[in-house]
Amino acid sequence: DAGVIQSPRHEVTEMGQEVTLRCKPISGHDYLFWYRQTMMRGLELLIYFNNNVPIDDSGMPEDRFSAKMPNASFSTLKIQPSEPRDSAVYFCASSLRAVHSPLHFGNGTRLTVT
Amino acid sequence: KQEVTQIPAALSVPEGENLVLNCSFTDSAIYNLQWFRQDPGKGLTSLLLIQSSQREQTSGRLNASLDKSSGRSTLYIAASQPGDSATYLCAVRGGSQGNLIFGKGTKLSVKP
C-alpha cells in the first residue's frame, strides 16, 4: 500500500499564476479530502468527495479555488489566480466509509506564493 | 460551531516519563475522535480512533480515552522516548460526515 500520494512536494510561484496540486488516494478508498494547514489557522477542511462527487465545498475560501475528481484514483486542487495569502501546506487525505474510518494523509504540498 | 482545544501547546519531558496530552471539544454530538501524530515536513499519521460509543483505545504505549459528556479526550504515552517527539493533534468528526475538526496540536519534545 503506497499510501496517499501528493505532488508536487513543494511549489513556488508568483502571484497571479495558476497552481495545480495533485492527489492519488489509497486504492479502494471512496472518500477524499483536501485540507490546508497554516500556523495561524491550523488544519482546515477545504472540500471532500465521496465516490468522486463533491459533497461539501463550504471550506473553499474563494472562487479562485476549485477541485475536481475525474476518477477514483485522482484529484486536483487548482488555485487561479494565486495570491501570497494562499501560501500554506495543502494536504490530501482519504478514507473508507468516512464516519467510522480513520483518515490517511499524504505528505502534503508546501505552496509558496511570492 | 464545534471547537477543539489542545492544552498545552508545547511540552518538554525527559525520556522515560509517562505523559498525558489533553483535548477538549465544545459539542458532544460527535461520531468519533481521532489522534494523529505529525512529524516536521510530513503528513499526519493516524494513531488511534475512538468511536463515540467507546471509552478508550490502546495501541502499544499509547492509550486514548474519551469522555463525550464532558467533551474531553486524553492521550496517554507511557515510557516516553525521543522518537515520540512530534506534534500530536486530535480531531473530532461531528454532524457532517466529512467535517473533521482539528485542534492546533501539542508539540512534544522528549529529551534523552
PDB file of C-alpha atoms in Angstrom:
ATOM      1  CA  ASP A   1       0.000   0.000   0.000  1.00  0.00           C
ATOM      2  CA  ALA A   2       1.722   3.200  -1.201  1.00  0.00           C
ATOM      3  CA  GLY A   3      -0.426   5.485   0.888  1.00  0.00           C
ATOM      4  CA  VAL A   4      -1.863   8.779  -0.284  1.00  0.00           C
ATOM      5  CA  ILE A   5       0.433  10.334  -2.874  1.00  0.00           C
ATOM      6  CA  GLN A   6       0.620  14.070  -3.434  1.00  0.00           C
ATOM      7  CA  SER A   7       2.568  16.068  -5.972  1.00  0.00           C
ATOM      8  CA  PRO A   8       4.461  18.258  -6.105  1.00  0.00           C
ATOM      9  CA  ARG A   9       6.027  18.269  -2.624  1.00  0.00           C
ATOM     10  CA  HIS A  10       6.975  21.919  -2.971  1.00  0.00           C
ATOM     11  CA  GLU A  11       5.644  24.618  -5.253  1.00  0.00           C
ATOM     12  CA  VAL A  12       6.940  28.170  -5.506  1.00  0.00           C
ATOM     13  CA  THR A  13       5.073  30.509  -7.799  1.00  0.00           C
ATOM     14  CA  GLU A  14       4.471  34.160  -8.391  1.00  0.00           C
ATOM     15  CA  MET A  15       1.287  35.942  -7.518  1.00  0.00           C
ATOM     16  CA  GLY A  16      -1.274  35.669 -10.294  1.00  0.00           C
ATOM     17  CA  GLN A  17      -0.075  32.325 -11.609  1.00  0.00           C
ATOM     18  CA  GLU A  18      -2.198  29.193 -11.746  1.00  0.00           C
ATOM     19  CA  VAL A  19      -1.284  26.394  -9.344  1.00  0.00           C
ATOM     20  CA  THR A  20      -2.432  22.791  -9.614  1.00  0.00           C
ATOM     21  CA  LEU A  21      -1.961  20.323  -6.786  1.00  0.00           C
ATOM     22  CA  ARG A  22      -2.444  16.620  -7.351  1.00  0.00           C
ATOM     23  CA  CYS A  23      -3.510  13.694  -5.214  1.00  0.00           C
ATOM     24  CA  LYS A  24      -3.783   9.939  -5.627  1.00  0.00           C
ATOM     25  CA  PRO A  25      -5.823   8.379  -2.808  1.00  0.00           C
ATOM     26  CA  ILE A  26      -5.339   4.914  -1.399  1.00  0.00           C
ATOM     27  CA  SER A  27      -6.851   2.342  -3.727  1.00  0.00           C
ATOM     28  CA  GLY A  28     -10.338   1.357  -2.618  1.00  0.00           C
ATOM     29  CA  HIS A  29     -10.939   4.439  -0.511  1.00  0.00           C
ATOM     30  CA  ASP A  30     -14.133   6.172  -1.532  1.00  0.00           C
ATOM     31  CA  TYR A  31     -13.724   9.422   0.415  1.00  0.00           C
ATOM     32  CA  LEU A  32     -11.163  12.075  -0.468  1.00  0.00           C
ATOM     33  CA  PHE A  33     -10.465  15.250   1.487  1.00  0.00           C
ATOM     34  CA  TRP A  34      -8.437  18.383   0.813  1.00  0.00           C
ATOM     35  CA  TYR A  35      -7.093  20.276   3.841  1.00  0.00           C
ATOM     36  CA  ARG A  36      -4.977  23.383   4.237  1.00  0.00           C
ATOM     37  CA  GLN A  37      -2.609  23.925   7.166  1.00  0.00           C
ATOM     38  CA  THR A  38      -1.230  27.271   8.342  1.00  0.00           C
ATOM     39  CA  MET A  39       0.348  28.345  11.582  1.00  0.00           C
ATOM     40  CA  MET A  40      -2.436  30.811  12.273  1.00  0.00           C
ATOM     41  CA  ARG A  41      -5.478  28.698  11.459  1.00  0.00           C
ATOM     42  CA  GLY A  42      -4.228  25.139  11.851  1.00  0.00           C
ATOM     43  CA  LEU A  43      -5.838  22.463   9.675  1.00  0.00           C
ATOM     44  CA  GLU A  44      -8.918  23.481   7.737  1.00  0.00           C
ATOM     45  CA  LEU A  45     -11.115  21.296   5.566  1.00  0.00           C
ATOM     46  CA  LEU A  46     -11.480  22.773   2.087  1.00  0.00           C
ATOM     47  CA  ILE A  47     -13.604  20.182   0.299  1.00  0.00           C
ATOM     48  CA  TYR A  48     -14.360  16.480   0.330  1.00  0.00           C
ATOM     49  CA  PHE A  49     -15.585  13.958  -2.218  1.00  0.00           C
ATOM     50  CA  ASN A  50     -17.495  10.703  -1.899  1.00  0.00           C
ATOM     51  CA  ASN A  51     -17.312   8.337  -4.873  1.00  0.00           C
ATOM     52  CA  ASN A  52     -15.804  11.171  -6.955  1.00  0.00           C
ATOM     53  CA  VAL A  53     -18.714  13.531  -6.206  1.00  0.00           C
ATOM     54  CA  PRO A  54     -18.068  16.756  -4.259  1.00  0.00           C
ATOM     55  CA  ILE A  55     -20.125  16.622  -1.071  1.00  0.00           C
ATOM     56  CA  ASP A  56     -19.119  19.699   0.896  1.00  0.00           C
ATOM     57  CA  ASP A  57     -17.103  22.579  -0.533  1.00  0.00           C
ATOM     58  CA  SER A  58     -18.080  25.130   2.097  1.00  0.00           C
ATOM     59  CA  GLY A  59     -14.460  25.393   3.201  1.00  0.00           C
ATOM     60  CA  MET A  60     -13.188  26.525  -0.177  1.00  0.00           C
ATOM     61  CA  PRO A  61     -12.131  30.091   0.567  1.00  0.00           C
ATOM     62  CA  GLU A  62     -12.943  31.799  -2.721  1.00  0.00           C
ATOM     63  CA  ASP A  63     -13.901  31.241  -6.336  1.00  0.00           C
ATOM     64  CA  ARG A  64     -10.195  31.216  -7.090  1.00  0.00           C
ATOM     65  CA  PHE A  65     -10.120  27.702  -5.642  1.00  0.00           C
ATOM     66  CA  SER A  66     -11.559  24.704  -7.477  1.00  0.00           C
ATOM     67  CA  ALA A  67     -11.245  20.950  -7.029  1.00  0.00           C
ATOM     68  CA  LYS A  68     -12.031  18.028  -9.270  1.00  0.00           C
ATOM     69  CA  MET A  69     -12.052  14.274  -9.002  1.00  0.00           C
ATOM     70  CA  PRO A  70     -12.381  12.855 -12.507  1.00  0.00           C
ATOM     71  CA  ASN A  71     -11.954   9.270 -11.317  1.00  0.00           C
ATOM     72  CA  ALA A  72     -11.453   7.226  -8.165  1.00  0.00           C
ATOM     73  CA  SER A  73      -7.683   7.431  -8.303  1.00  0.00           C
ATOM     74  CA  PHE A  74      -7.011  11.099  -8.960  1.00  0.00           C
ATOM     75  CA  SER A  75      -7.964  14.526  -7.685  1.00  0.00           C
ATOM     76  CA  THR A  76      -6.719  18.064  -8.306  1.00  0.00           C
ATOM     77  CA  LEU A  77      -6.928  21.296  -6.376  1.00  0.00           C
ATOM     78  CA  LYS A  78      -6.444  24.368  -8.514  1.00  0.00           C
ATOM     79  CA  ILE A  79      -5.844  27.968  -7.482  1.00  0.00           C
ATOM     80  CA  GLN A  80      -6.234  30.589 -10.180  1.00  0.00           C
ATOM     81  CA  PRO A  81      -5.005  33.261  -9.764  1.00  0.00           C
ATOM     82  CA  SER A  82      -2.783  32.537  -6.771  1.00  0.00           C
ATOM     83  CA  GLU A  83      -2.129  35.130  -4.044  1.00  0.00           C
ATOM     84  CA  PRO A  84       0.534  35.331  -1.290  1.00  0.00           C
ATOM     85  CA  ARG A  85      -2.086  34.566   1.367  1.00  0.00           C
ATOM     86  CA  ASP A  86      -2.619  31.164  -0.262  1.00  0.00           C
ATOM     87  CA  SER A  87       0.824  30.122   0.973  1.00  0.00           C
ATOM     88  CA  ALA A  88       0.305  27.059   3.166  1.00  0.00           C
ATOM     89  CA  VAL A  89       0.709  23.303   3.244  1.00  0.00           C
ATOM     90  CA  TYR A  90      -2.079  21.546   1.381  1.00  0.00           C
ATOM     91  CA  PHE A  91      -2.913  18.011   2.421  1.00  0.00           C
ATOM     92  CA  CYS A  92      -4.946  15.353   0.717  1.00  0.00           C
ATOM     93  CA  ALA A  93      -6.460  12.532   2.773  1.00  0.00           C
ATOM     94  CA  SER A  94      -8.595   9.517   2.004  1.00  0.00           C
ATOM     95  CA  SER A  95     -10.693   7.026   3.920  1.00  0.00           C
ATOM     96  CA  LEU A  96     -13.215   4.264   3.661  1.00  0.00           C
ATOM     97  CA  ARG A  97     -16.732   4.996   4.953  1.00  0.00           C
ATOM     98  CA  ALA A  98     -15.934   8.487   6.298  1.00  0.00           C
ATOM     99  CA  VAL A  99     -17.796   8.419   9.564  1.00  0.00           C
ATOM    100  CA  HIS A 100     -16.260   5.309  11.090  1.00  0.00           C
ATOM    101  CA  SER A 101     -12.907   5.041   9.376  1.00  0.00           C
ATOM    102  CA  PRO A 102      -9.608   6.767  10.088  1.00  0.00           C
ATOM    103  CA  LEU A 103      -8.212   9.334   7.700  1.00  0.00           C
ATOM    104  CA  HIS A 104      -4.943   8.628   5.910  1.00  0.00           C
ATOM    105  CA  PHE A 105      -2.964  11.698   4.933  1.00  0.00           C
ATOM    106  CA  GLY A 106      -0.449  12.356   2.195  1.00  0.00           C
ATOM    107  CA  ASN A 107       2.795  14.199   2.929  1.00  0.00           C
ATOM    108  CA  GLY A 108       1.385  17.465   1.664  1.00  0.00           C
ATOM    109  CA  THR A 109       2.349  20.132  -0.847  1.00  0.00           C
ATOM    110  CA  ARG A 110       4.083  23.198   0.548  1.00  0.00           C
ATOM    111  CA  LEU A 111       2.923  26.145  -1.556  1.00  0.00           C
ATOM    112  CA  THR A 112       4.735  29.466  -1.509  1.00  0.00           C
ATOM    113  CA  VAL A 113       3.272  32.348  -3.494  1.00  0.00           C
ATOM    114  CA  THR A 114       5.574  35.343  -3.823  1.00  0.00           C
TER     115      THR A 114
ATOM    116  CA  LYS B   1     -19.894  25.535  15.964  1.00  0.00           C
ATOM    117  CA  GLN B   2     -17.517  22.807  17.090  1.00  0.00           C
ATOM    118  CA  GLU B   3     -14.226  23.999  18.548  1.00  0.00           C
ATOM    119  CA  VAL B   4     -11.334  21.757  19.524  1.00  0.00           C
ATOM    120  CA  THR B   5      -8.700  22.911  22.002  1.00  0.00           C
ATOM    121  CA  GLN B   6      -5.435  21.246  22.911  1.00  0.00           C
ATOM    122  CA  ILE B   7      -3.503  22.189  26.013  1.00  0.00           C
ATOM    123  CA  PRO B   8      -0.602  22.621  26.416  1.00  0.00           C
ATOM    124  CA  ALA B   9       0.604  23.930  23.064  1.00  0.00           C
ATOM    125  CA  ALA B  10       4.068  22.577  23.813  1.00  0.00           C
ATOM    126  CA  LEU B  11       5.507  20.099  26.287  1.00  0.00           C
ATOM    127  CA  SER B  12       9.050  19.022  27.059  1.00  0.00           C
ATOM    128  CA  VAL B  13       9.762  15.926  29.160  1.00  0.00           C
ATOM    129  CA  PRO B  14      12.765  13.736  29.946  1.00  0.00           C
ATOM    130  CA  GLU B  15      12.964  10.316  28.377  1.00  0.00           C
ATOM    131  CA  GLY B  16      11.132   7.577  30.253  1.00  0.00           C
ATOM    132  CA  GLU B  17       8.439   9.786  31.695  1.00  0.00           C
ATOM    133  CA  ASN B  18       4.736   8.969  31.344  1.00  0.00           C
ATOM    134  CA  LEU B  19       2.718  11.877  29.988  1.00  0.00           C
ATOM    135  CA  VAL B  20      -0.809  12.967  29.145  1.00  0.00           C
ATOM    136  CA  LEU B  21      -1.942  15.200  26.306  1.00  0.00           C
ATOM    137  CA  ASN B  22      -5.324  16.862  26.555  1.00  0.00           C
ATOM    138  CA  CYS B  23      -8.027  17.597  24.010  1.00  0.00           C
ATOM    139  CA  SER B  24     -11.369  19.267  24.641  1.00  0.00           C
ATOM    140  CA  PHE B  25     -14.299  19.914  22.315  1.00  0.00           C
ATOM    141  CA  THR B  26     -17.366  22.091  22.696  1.00  0.00           C
ATOM    142  CA  ASP B  27     -20.082  19.985  21.040  1.00  0.00           C
ATOM    143  CA  SER B  28     -20.515  16.487  22.460  1.00  0.00           C
ATOM    144  CA  ALA B  29     -22.509  15.303  19.426  1.00  0.00           C
ATOM    145  CA  ILE B  30     -19.598  13.570  17.728  1.00  0.00           C
ATOM    146  CA  TYR B  31     -19.236  10.389  15.685  1.00  0.00           C
ATOM    147  CA  ASN B  32     -15.658   9.755  16.730  1.00  0.00           C
ATOM    148  CA  LEU B  33     -12.384  11.298  17.793  1.00  0.00           C
ATOM    149  CA  GLN B  34      -9.022  10.626  16.224  1.00  0.00           C
ATOM    150  CA  TRP B  35      -5.495  11.269  17.451  1.00  0.00           C
ATOM    151  CA  PHE B  36      -2.750  11.974  14.929  1.00  0.00           C
ATOM    152  CA  ARG B  37       0.968  12.455  15.009  1.00  0.00           C
ATOM    153  CA  GLN B  38       2.727  14.923  12.694  1.00  0.00           C
ATOM    154  CA  ASP B  39       6.470  14.965  12.168  1.00  0.00           C
ATOM    155  CA  PRO B  40       8.112  18.100  10.713  1.00  0.00           C
ATOM    156  CA  GLY B  41       7.565  18.355   6.972  1.00  0.00           C
ATOM    157  CA  LYS B  42       5.347  15.301   6.925  1.00  0.00           C
ATOM    158  CA  GLY B  43       1.688  14.492   6.802  1.00  0.00           C
ATOM    159  CA  LEU B  44      -0.430  13.256   9.656  1.00  0.00           C
ATOM    160  CA  THR B  45      -0.234   9.677  10.842  1.00  0.00           C
ATOM    161  CA  SER B  46      -3.330   8.232  12.479  1.00  0.00           C
ATOM    162  CA  LEU B  47      -2.587   6.864  15.949  1.00  0.00           C
ATOM    163  CA  LEU B  48      -5.933   5.969  17.468  1.00  0.00           C
ATOM    164  CA  LEU B  49      -9.585   6.297  16.516  1.00  0.00           C
ATOM    165  CA  ILE B  50     -12.253   6.205  19.225  1.00  0.00           C
ATOM    166  CA  GLN B  51     -15.877   5.809  18.181  1.00  0.00           C
ATOM    167  CA  SER B  52     -18.443   7.806  20.153  1.00  0.00           C
ATOM    168  CA  SER B  53     -19.695   4.632  21.839  1.00  0.00           C
ATOM    169  CA  GLN B  54     -16.230   3.705  23.118  1.00  0.00           C
ATOM    170  CA  ARG B  55     -14.400   4.906  26.206  1.00  0.00           C
ATOM    171  CA  GLU B  56     -10.819   4.149  25.235  1.00  0.00           C
ATOM    172  CA  GLN B  57      -8.463   2.652  22.684  1.00  0.00           C
ATOM    173  CA  THR B  58      -4.976   1.293  23.174  1.00  0.00           C
ATOM    174  CA  SER B  59      -2.072   0.760  20.818  1.00  0.00           C
ATOM    175  CA  GLY B  60       1.264  -0.231  22.282  1.00  0.00           C
ATOM    176  CA  ARG B  61       2.427   2.509  24.654  1.00  0.00           C
ATOM    177  CA  LEU B  62      -0.463   4.759  23.667  1.00  0.00           C
ATOM    178  CA  ASN B  63      -3.851   4.910  25.337  1.00  0.00           C
ATOM    179  CA  ALA B  64      -6.583   7.327  24.351  1.00  0.00           C
ATOM    180  CA  SER B  65      -9.701   7.940  26.394  1.00  0.00           C
ATOM    181  CA  LEU B  66     -12.934   9.679  25.503  1.00  0.00           C
ATOM    182  CA  ASP B  67     -15.479  11.293  27.814  1.00  0.00           C
ATOM    183  CA  LYS B  68     -18.083  12.540  25.390  1.00  0.00           C
ATOM    184  CA  SER B  69     -20.356  14.070  28.009  1.00  0.00           C
ATOM    185  CA  SER B  70     -17.642  16.341  29.335  1.00  0.00           C
ATOM    186  CA  GLY B  71     -16.136  16.979  25.900  1.00  0.00           C
ATOM    187  CA  ARG B  72     -12.698  15.642  26.751  1.00  0.00           C
ATOM    188  CA  SER B  73     -10.141  13.200  25.459  1.00  0.00           C
ATOM    189  CA  THR B  74      -6.677  12.353  26.690  1.00  0.00           C
ATOM    190  CA  LEU B  75      -3.748  10.659  25.016  1.00  0.00           C
ATOM    191  CA  TYR B  76      -1.519   8.830  27.463  1.00  0.00           C
ATOM    192  CA  ILE B  77       2.017   7.964  26.371  1.00  0.00           C
ATOM    193  CA  ALA B  78       3.868   5.521  28.594  1.00  0.00           C
ATOM    194  CA  ALA B  79       7.627   5.427  28.981  1.00  0.00           C
ATOM    195  CA  SER B  80       8.253   8.239  26.515  1.00  0.00           C
ATOM    196  CA  GLN B  81      11.158   8.005  24.050  1.00  0.00           C
ATOM    197  CA  PRO B  82      12.986  10.636  21.973  1.00  0.00           C
ATOM    198  CA  GLY B  83      11.312   9.121  18.892  1.00  0.00           C
ATOM    199  CA  ASP B  84       7.957  10.215  20.300  1.00  0.00           C
ATOM    200  CA  SER B  85       8.931  13.841  19.683  1.00  0.00           C
ATOM    201  CA  ALA B  86       6.361  15.263  17.265  1.00  0.00           C
ATOM    202  CA  THR B  87       3.205  17.333  17.186  1.00  0.00           C
ATOM    203  CA  TYR B  88       0.100  15.479  18.334  1.00  0.00           C
ATOM    204  CA  LEU B  89      -3.283  16.565  17.017  1.00  0.00           C
ATOM    205  CA  CYS B  90      -6.760  15.493  17.939  1.00  0.00           C
ATOM    206  CA  ALA B  91      -9.728  15.802  15.632  1.00  0.00           C
ATOM    207  CA  VAL B  92     -13.439  15.202  16.077  1.00  0.00           C
ATOM    208  CA  ARG B  93     -15.989  14.237  13.484  1.00  0.00           C
ATOM    209  CA  GLY B  94     -19.371  15.773  14.145  1.00  0.00           C
ATOM    210  CA  GLY B  95     -22.704  16.094  12.424  1.00  0.00           C
ATOM    211  CA  SER B  96     -21.388  16.471   8.889  1.00  0.00           C
ATOM    212  CA  GLN B  97     -19.810  13.214   7.775  1.00  0.00           C
ATOM    213  CA  GLY B  98     -16.741  14.813   6.331  1.00  0.00           C
ATOM    214  CA  ASN B  99     -16.291  17.643   8.733  1.00  0.00           C
ATOM    215  CA  LEU B 100     -13.293  16.587  10.818  1.00  0.00           C
ATOM    216  CA  ILE B 101     -12.419  19.493  13.113  1.00  0.00           C
ATOM    217  CA  PHE B 102      -8.808  19.651  14.296  1.00  0.00           C
ATOM    218  CA  GLY B 103      -7.159  21.123  17.338  1.00  0.00           C
ATOM    219  CA  LYS B 104      -3.949  23.067  16.811  1.00  0.00           C
ATOM    220  CA  GLY B 105      -1.859  20.361  18.384  1.00  0.00           C
ATOM    221  CA  THR B 106       0.596  19.839  21.201  1.00  0.00           C
ATOM    222  CA  LYS B 107       4.258  19.891  20.251  1.00  0.00           C
ATOM    223  CA  LEU B 108       6.015  17.226  22.309  1.00  0.00           C
ATOM    224  CA  SER B 109       9.744  17.108  22.872  1.00  0.00           C
ATOM    225  CA  VAL B 110      11.238  14.099  24.663  1.00  0.00           C
ATOM    226  CA  LYS B 111      14.812  14.751  25.727  1.00  0.00           C
ATOM    227  CA  PRO B 112      17.315  11.906  26.062  1.00  0.00           C
TER     228      PRO B 112
END
